[in-house]
CSV table of C-alpha atoms in Angstrom, one decimal:
chain,number,residue,atom,x,y,z
L,1,LEU,CA,137.1,20.3,34.0
L,2,VAL,CA,137.3,20.5,30.2
L,3,ILE,CA,139.7,22.7,28.2
L,4,VAL,CA,139.6,23.7,24.5
L,5,PHE,CA,142.7,25.2,22.8
L,6,TYR,CA,142.6,27.4,19.7
L,7,GLY,CA,145.6,27.8,17.4
L,8,SER,CA,146.3,29.5,14.2
L,9,ASN,CA,145.7,26.2,12.4
L,10,GLY,CA,142.5,25.1,14.2
L,11,LYS,CA,141.2,24.0,17.5
L,12,SER,CA,141.6,21.0,19.7
L,13,ASN,CA,138.8,18.6,20.7
L,14,PRO,CA,137.6,19.3,24.3
L,15,VAL,CA,140.4,18.0,26.6
L,16,SER,CA,139.0,16.4,29.7
L,17,MET,CA,141.1,16.6,32.8
L,18,GLU,CA,139.5,13.5,34.3
L,19,ASN,CA,142.2,10.9,33.4
L,20,LYS,CA,145.2,13.2,33.1
L,21,VAL,CA,148.3,12.8,35.3
L,22,GLU,CA,147.9,15.3,38.1
L,23,HIS,CA,150.1,16.8,40.8
L,24,GLN,CA,148.0,18.3,43.6
L,25,ALA,CA,149.2,20.9,46.1
L,26,LYS,CA,147.0,23.2,48.3
L,27,ASN,CA,144.4,24.9,46.0
L,28,GLU,CA,146.5,24.0,43.0
L,29,ILE,CA,146.3,21.1,40.5
L,30,THR,CA,148.8,20.5,37.6
L,31,TYR,CA,147.8,18.4,34.6
L,32,ASP,CA,150.0,16.9,31.9
L,33,ILE,CA,148.2,17.0,28.5
L,34,HIS,CA,149.3,16.4,24.9
L,35,LEU,CA,148.0,18.7,22.2
L,36,PRO,CA,147.9,18.0,18.5
L,37,SER,CA,151.1,19.5,17.0
L,38,ASP,CA,149.1,20.9,14.0
L,39,LEU,CA,147.3,23.6,16.1
L,40,GLY,CA,149.9,26.2,15.2
L,41,THR,CA,150.4,29.1,17.5
L,42,LEU,CA,147.9,29.1,20.4
L,43,TYR,CA,145.8,32.3,20.6
L,44,LYS,CA,142.8,31.4,22.8
L,45,VAL,CA,141.7,29.0,25.6
L,46,ARG,CA,138.2,28.1,26.8
L,47,LEU,CA,137.8,26.1,30.0
L,48,GLY,CA,134.7,25.1,31.9
L,49,LEU,CA,132.7,22.4,33.6
L,50,GLN,CA,131.1,19.6,31.7
L,51,SER,CA,129.9,17.3,34.5
L,52,LEU,CA,127.3,18.2,37.1
L,53,GLU,CA,128.1,15.3,39.4
L,54,ASN,CA,129.9,17.6,41.8
L,55,SER,CA,128.1,18.6,45.0
L,56,LEU,CA,129.6,22.1,44.9
L,57,SER,CA,127.4,24.9,44.0
L,58,LYS,CA,130.2,26.9,42.3
L,59,TRP,CA,133.8,26.6,41.4
L,60,SER,CA,136.3,29.5,41.8
L,61,LEU,CA,139.2,29.8,39.4
L,62,ARG,CA,142.0,32.1,40.6
L,63,HIS,CA,145.0,31.6,38.3
L,64,PHE,CA,145.8,29.7,35.1
L,65,LYS,CA,149.3,28.8,33.9
L,66,MET,CA,150.5,26.6,31.0
L,67,GLN,CA,153.9,25.7,29.8
L,68,ASN,CA,155.1,24.0,26.7
L,69,THR,CA,157.5,21.4,28.1
L,70,SER,CA,159.7,21.2,25.0
L,71,THR,CA,160.1,25.0,24.3
L,72,LEU,CA,159.4,26.2,27.9
L,73,ASP,CA,157.2,28.9,26.5
L,74,THR,CA,155.0,29.9,29.4
L,75,PHE,CA,151.7,31.7,29.6
L,76,SER,CA,150.0,32.7,32.9
L,77,LEU,CA,146.9,34.7,33.7
L,78,THR,CA,145.1,35.8,36.9
L,79,ILE,CA,141.4,35.1,36.4
L,80,ASN,CA,139.6,35.4,39.7
L,81,LYS,CA,136.2,34.2,38.4
L,82,THR,CA,133.6,31.8,39.7
L,83,LEU,CA,131.8,29.3,37.5
L,84,PRO,CA,128.3,28.2,38.5
L,85,LEU,CA,127.5,24.5,38.3
L,86,SER,CA,123.9,24.9,37.2
L,87,LEU,CA,123.0,23.2,33.9
L,88,ASN,CA,121.5,26.3,32.4
L,89,ALA,CA,124.1,28.8,33.6
L,90,ASP,CA,127.2,29.7,31.5
L,91,ARG,CA,129.9,27.4,32.8
L,92,TRP,CA,132.7,28.6,30.4
L,93,ILE,CA,135.5,31.1,30.7
L,94,GLU,CA,137.5,32.3,27.6
L,95,PHE,CA,140.7,34.2,27.5
L,96,PRO,CA,143.3,35.1,24.9
L,97,VAL,CA,146.9,33.7,24.9
L,98,GLU,CA,149.4,36.6,24.8
L,99,TRP,CA,152.8,36.3,23.1
L,100,PRO,CA,155.6,38.7,23.0
L,101,LEU,CA,155.6,41.1,20.0
L,102,LYS,CA,152.1,39.9,19.0
L,103,GLU,CA,148.9,41.7,19.6
L,104,ALA,CA,146.5,39.6,21.7
L,105,LEU,CA,142.8,39.5,21.0
L,106,SER,CA,140.4,40.9,23.6
L,107,VAL,CA,137.6,39.4,25.6
L,108,VAL,CA,134.3,40.9,24.4
L,109,PRO,CA,130.8,40.9,25.8
L,110,TYR,CA,128.4,40.1,23.0
L,111,HIS,CA,124.7,41.0,23.0
L,112,LEU,CA,122.6,38.2,21.5
L,113,THR,CA,118.9,39.2,21.2
L,114,VAL,CA,116.4,36.4,20.5
L,115,PHE,CA,113.1,37.3,18.8
L,116,SER,CA,110.4,34.6,19.2
L,117,ARG,CA,106.7,33.9,19.9
L,118,ASN,CA,106.7,31.5,22.9
L,119,ILE,CA,110.1,30.7,24.3
L,120,LEU,CA,109.6,32.6,27.5
L,121,SER,CA,106.6,30.6,28.5
L,122,GLU,CA,108.5,27.3,27.9
L,123,ARG,CA,111.9,28.4,29.3
L,124,ASN,CA,111.8,26.2,32.4
L,125,LEU,CA,111.2,23.1,30.3
L,126,VAL,CA,113.7,23.7,27.5
L,127,HIS,CA,117.5,23.6,27.3
L,128,MET,CA,118.7,25.9,24.5
L,129,THR,CA,122.3,26.8,23.5
L,130,ALA,CA,124.0,28.9,20.8
L,131,CYS,CA,127.4,28.4,19.3
L,132,ILE,CA,128.6,31.6,17.5
L,133,TYR,CA,131.2,31.2,14.7
L,134,GLY,CA,133.6,33.9,13.4
L,135,THR,CA,137.0,34.3,11.7
L,136,HIS,CA,138.7,33.9,15.1
L,137,GLY,CA,136.9,30.6,16.0
L,138,ASP,CA,133.7,30.0,18.0
L,139,THR,CA,132.2,30.5,21.4
L,140,GLY,CA,131.3,26.8,22.0
L,141,ASP,CA,127.7,26.0,23.1
L,142,ARG,CA,126.5,28.8,25.5
L,143,PRO,CA,123.1,28.5,27.3
L,144,LEU,CA,120.5,31.1,26.2
L,145,LEU,CA,117.8,30.8,28.9
L,146,TRP,CA,119.6,31.3,32.2
L,147,SER,CA,120.1,35.1,32.7
L,148,LEU,CA,117.7,37.0,30.4
L,149,GLN,CA,117.8,40.8,30.2
L,150,ASN,CA,115.7,43.4,28.4
L,151,VAL,CA,112.8,41.0,28.3
L,152,GLN,CA,109.9,42.4,26.1
L,153,GLN,CA,106.6,40.6,25.6
L,154,GLY,CA,103.7,41.5,23.3
L,155,GLU,CA,100.6,39.5,22.3
L,156,ASP,CA,102.3,37.8,19.4
L,157,ASN,CA,106.0,38.3,19.9
L,158,GLU,CA,108.7,38.6,22.5
L,159,SER,CA,112.4,39.3,22.7
L,160,PHE,CA,115.1,38.9,25.3
L,161,LEU,CA,118.8,39.7,25.5
L,162,VAL,CA,121.6,37.2,26.5
L,163,ILE,CA,125.2,38.3,27.2
L,164,VAL,CA,127.9,36.0,25.9
L,165,ASN,CA,131.5,36.8,27.0
L,166,ALA,CA,134.0,35.5,24.5
L,167,VAL,CA,137.4,36.3,22.9
L,168,GLU,CA,136.6,38.5,20.0
L,169,LEU,CA,135.3,36.5,17.1
L,170,GLY,CA,136.3,38.8,14.2
L,171,GLU,CA,133.8,38.7,11.3
L,172,VAL,CA,130.8,36.6,12.4
L,173,ASP,CA,129.4,34.2,9.8
L,174,LYS,CA,126.9,31.7,11.5
L,175,VAL,CA,125.2,30.5,14.6
L,176,VAL,CA,124.4,26.9,15.5
L,177,LEU,CA,121.3,26.5,17.8
L,178,SER,CA,120.8,23.4,19.9
L,179,ILE,CA,117.4,22.7,21.5
L,180,SER,CA,116.2,19.9,23.8
L,181,SER,CA,113.3,19.6,26.2
L,182,LYS,CA,112.0,17.5,29.1
L,183,THR,CA,108.5,17.6,27.6
L,184,ASP,CA,106.9,17.8,24.1
L,185,CYS,CA,106.7,21.4,22.9
L,186,LYS,CA,106.9,23.7,19.9
L,187,LEU,CA,109.3,26.7,19.9
L,188,ASP,CA,108.7,29.5,17.4
L,189,ILE,CA,111.9,31.4,16.7
L,190,LYS,CA,111.8,34.4,14.4
L,191,LYS,CA,115.4,35.9,14.3
L,192,LEU,CA,118.6,36.6,16.2
L,193,HIS,CA,120.5,39.9,16.4
L,194,LEU,CA,124.2,39.8,17.5
L,195,LYS,CA,126.5,42.8,18.2
L,196,GLU,CA,129.4,43.7,20.5
L,197,ALA,CA,128.0,45.3,23.7
L,198,VAL,CA,130.1,48.4,23.5
L,199,LYS,CA,129.4,49.1,19.8
L,200,GLU,CA,126.2,50.0,18.0
L,201,HIS,CA,127.5,48.4,14.8
L,202,PRO,CA,127.9,46.1,13.1
L,203,VAL,CA,124.7,44.2,13.9
L,204,TYR,CA,124.6,40.6,12.5
L,205,VAL,CA,121.1,39.5,11.7
L,206,PHE,CA,120.1,35.8,11.5
L,207,GLU,CA,116.7,35.2,10.0
L,208,VAL,CA,115.3,31.9,11.4
L,209,ASN,CA,111.5,32.0,11.0
L,210,GLU,CA,111.0,28.3,12.0
L,211,THR,CA,108.9,26.4,14.5
L,212,PHE,CA,110.9,23.6,16.2
L,213,SER,CA,108.9,20.6,17.4
L,214,VAL,CA,110.8,19.3,20.4
L,215,GLU,CA,110.0,15.8,21.8
L,216,ALA,CA,110.7,14.8,25.4
L,217,ASN,CA,113.9,12.7,25.9
L,218,LYS,CA,114.6,12.7,22.1
L,219,PRO,CA,118.0,13.8,20.7
L,220,GLU,CA,118.4,17.5,20.6
L,221,ILE,CA,117.6,19.5,17.5
L,222,GLN,CA,120.5,21.3,15.9
L,223,ARG,CA,120.1,24.1,13.3
L,224,GLU,CA,122.9,26.0,11.5
L,225,ILE,CA,121.9,29.5,10.6
L,226,PRO,CA,124.1,31.6,8.4
L,227,VAL,CA,124.2,35.4,8.6
L,228,SER,CA,121.3,36.9,6.6
L,229,PHE,CA,122.7,40.4,6.4
L,230,VAL,CA,124.9,42.8,8.4
L,231,VAL,CA,123.9,46.3,9.5
L,232,ARG,CA,127.1,48.3,9.4
L,233,GLY,CA,126.0,51.9,10.2
L,234,ASP,CA,125.8,55.0,8.0
L,235,LYS,CA,129.5,55.8,7.9
L,236,GLN,CA,130.7,52.3,7.1
L,237,LYS,CA,127.9,51.9,4.6
L,238,ASN,CA,128.7,55.1,2.8
L,239,ASP,CA,132.5,54.3,2.7
L,240,THR,CA,131.8,50.9,1.4
L,241,ASP,CA,129.3,52.2,-1.3
L,242,ASN,CA,131.8,54.8,-2.4
L,243,ASN,CA,134.7,52.3,-2.7
L,244,LEU,CA,132.6,49.9,-4.7
L,245,HIS,CA,131.4,52.7,-7.0
L,246,LYS,CA,135.0,53.9,-7.6
L,247,GLU,CA,136.8,50.7,-7.9
L,248,GLY,CA,134.3,48.5,-9.7
L,249,SER,CA,133.7,44.8,-9.4
L,250,GLN,CA,137.3,43.7,-9.8
L,251,ALA,CA,138.4,45.6,-6.7
L,252,ARG,CA,135.8,44.0,-4.5
L,253,ASN,CA,138.2,41.2,-3.7
L,254,LEU,CA,140.9,43.6,-2.6
L,255,THR,CA,141.4,45.1,0.8
L,256,GLU,CA,143.2,48.5,1.5
L,257,TYR,CA,145.6,48.5,4.4
L,258,THR,CA,147.0,51.7,6.0
L,259,ILE,CA,150.5,50.9,7.2
L,260,LYS,CA,152.2,53.3,9.7
L,261,VAL,CA,156.0,52.6,10.1
L,262,TYR,CA,157.7,54.2,13.2
L,263,THR,CA,161.4,54.7,12.9
L,264,GLY,CA,163.1,54.9,16.3
L,265,ASP,CA,164.6,58.1,17.7
L,266,LYS,CA,168.2,56.9,18.1
L,267,ARG,CA,171.4,57.9,16.5
L,268,GLY,CA,171.7,56.2,13.1
L,269,ALA,CA,168.1,54.9,13.3
L,270,GLY,CA,167.1,56.0,9.7
L,271,THR,CA,167.8,54.2,6.5
L,272,ASP,CA,167.9,54.9,2.8
L,273,ALA,CA,167.5,51.3,1.9
L,274,ASN,CA,164.4,50.0,0.1
L,275,VAL,CA,161.9,48.6,2.7
L,276,HIS,CA,159.5,45.8,2.0
L,277,ILE,CA,156.8,44.0,4.0
L,278,THR,CA,154.6,40.9,3.8
L,279,LEU,CA,151.4,40.6,5.7
L,280,PHE,CA,150.1,37.2,7.1
L,281,GLY,CA,146.4,36.7,7.9
L,282,ASN,CA,144.3,33.7,9.0
L,283,GLU,CA,142.9,33.4,5.4
L,284,ASP,CA,145.9,34.2,3.2
L,285,LYS,CA,149.3,36.1,3.0
L,286,SER,CA,150.1,39.1,0.8
L,287,GLU,CA,152.7,39.3,-1.9
L,288,LEU,CA,156.0,41.1,-1.1
L,289,LEU,CA,155.0,44.8,-0.9
L,290,GLN,CA,157.4,47.7,-1.4
L,291,LEU,CA,157.0,50.6,1.0
L,292,SER,CA,158.2,53.5,-1.3
L,293,GLN,CA,155.5,56.2,-1.4
L,294,SER,CA,155.2,57.7,2.1
L,295,LEU,CA,152.2,60.0,2.5
L,296,GLU,CA,154.2,62.3,4.8
L,297,HIS,CA,157.8,62.4,3.6
L,298,GLN,CA,159.6,62.4,0.3
L,299,ASP,CA,162.5,60.7,2.0
L,300,PRO,CA,161.0,57.9,4.3
L,301,PHE,CA,162.4,56.0,7.2
L,302,GLU,CA,164.3,58.9,8.8
L,303,ARG,CA,165.2,59.1,12.5
L,304,GLY,CA,162.1,59.7,14.8
L,305,LYS,CA,159.7,59.9,11.8
L,306,VAL,CA,156.4,58.1,11.1
L,307,ASP,CA,155.7,57.2,7.5
L,308,THR,CA,152.2,56.1,6.3
L,309,PHE,CA,151.6,53.9,3.3
L,310,LYS,CA,148.4,52.8,1.7
L,311,ILE,CA,148.5,49.4,-0.1
L,312,LYS,CA,145.9,47.2,-1.7
L,313,THR,CA,146.1,43.4,-1.7
L,314,LYS,CA,143.9,40.4,-1.6
L,315,LYS,CA,141.7,39.7,1.4
L,316,LEU,CA,143.9,38.2,4.2
L,317,GLY,CA,141.4,37.9,7.0
L,318,SER,CA,142.6,38.8,10.5
L,319,LEU,CA,146.3,39.7,10.6
L,320,HIS,CA,148.5,37.7,13.0
L,321,SER,CA,152.1,38.5,11.8
L,322,ILE,CA,154.3,40.5,9.4
L,323,GLU,CA,157.7,40.1,7.8
L,324,ILE,CA,159.5,43.4,7.3
L,325,GLY,CA,163.0,44.1,6.0
L,326,HIS,CA,165.2,46.0,3.6
L,327,ASP,CA,167.6,45.3,0.7
L,328,GLY,CA,170.7,46.8,2.4
L,329,LYS,CA,171.3,49.4,-0.3
L,330,GLY,CA,172.7,52.9,0.4
L,331,PHE,CA,175.2,54.3,2.9
L,332,ALA,CA,174.7,53.1,6.5
L,333,SER,CA,171.6,51.1,5.6
L,334,GLY,CA,171.1,49.8,9.1
L,335,TRP,CA,167.6,50.7,10.4
L,336,PHE,CA,166.1,50.9,13.9
L,337,LEU,CA,162.4,50.0,13.6
L,338,GLU,CA,160.3,50.9,16.6
L,339,LYS,CA,156.9,49.4,15.5
L,340,VAL,CA,154.4,49.0,12.7
L,341,GLU,CA,150.7,49.8,13.0
L,342,ILE,CA,148.3,48.4,10.3
L,343,THR,CA,144.7,49.5,9.9
L,344,ASP,CA,142.2,47.3,8.0
L,345,ALA,CA,139.2,49.7,7.6
L,346,SER,CA,137.1,47.0,6.1
L,347,ARG,CA,137.2,45.0,9.4
L,348,ASN,CA,137.4,48.0,11.6
L,349,SER,CA,140.7,46.6,13.0
L,350,VAL,CA,144.1,48.0,14.0
L,351,TYR,CA,147.0,45.7,14.5
L,352,CYS,CA,150.2,46.8,16.3
L,353,PHE,CA,153.5,44.9,15.8
L,354,ASN,CA,156.3,46.1,18.1
L,355,CYS,CA,159.9,45.6,17.0
L,356,ASN,CA,162.2,47.9,19.0
L,357,ARG,CA,165.4,46.8,17.4
């Protein structure tokens, strides 16, 4: 068993459970492991099987629980999934780590379509994996030739679909292909298309157009392929074109956020103080932003009201936290904040931060 941990500051090396201290009860094993302290806040875990020496044909995982022994922060999840032990099957499970007051990422089925000339005829002799990278990390190496769907074959071209289940990757930027073979062969790969299964867009297109000469028992070939272009659909494309036309080249580095602030429906919930907010993303943090011009109300932050603000700031990447507060001015400045919802239209993302205090 191997586990990879992803945090706000990076990911761990694969942690093998082979030599860890373990406490075994019926159908339950506890491992003691030490993670690098610089991972930051954990947001994702991938676990799977690396060795094939086991005589089992499959491995069933029912429940996963981890606890930080110094802070006693505990995360548990019922999984109820079975991992196959076949070399060419997908032997990894990913899931998000959920924390109070933070929006967790989702597990997404991705559709990866491979366009080639001759992979299907060689598939039983070749081991081929793809590792997809995005702003929320990567998928690790996932096998491509085990469960093919939508197979289409022509005289000079072919395509097939592979489904990769992973915690949402955010904006995808590259794919790393790894190819090895039991015999000498040549694989002609034209391009890859990647999208979320439940969405038509965006579609990430990777132009490969390369013939790989694979030699038996030689080290595997690795190729890093950046995104060639992204098909975003008519509405997204028109919105983007209009924004670029209106705002000019300087504004291309800015992102507009729609911030909805929900004041609670309690006695004394509203405030006349000046409210400010700072946004934190995985790429950067914003400056201190004043929330003064509500789109709905001349007098914002009243009891039971929702106020919407549009602000522009530098690109922050995927948001993970906010700081919000006020300057204490005005009579009875105390404020009951229910929640804050932030929409980043450029990433097609909505983030919800619950406060309830």
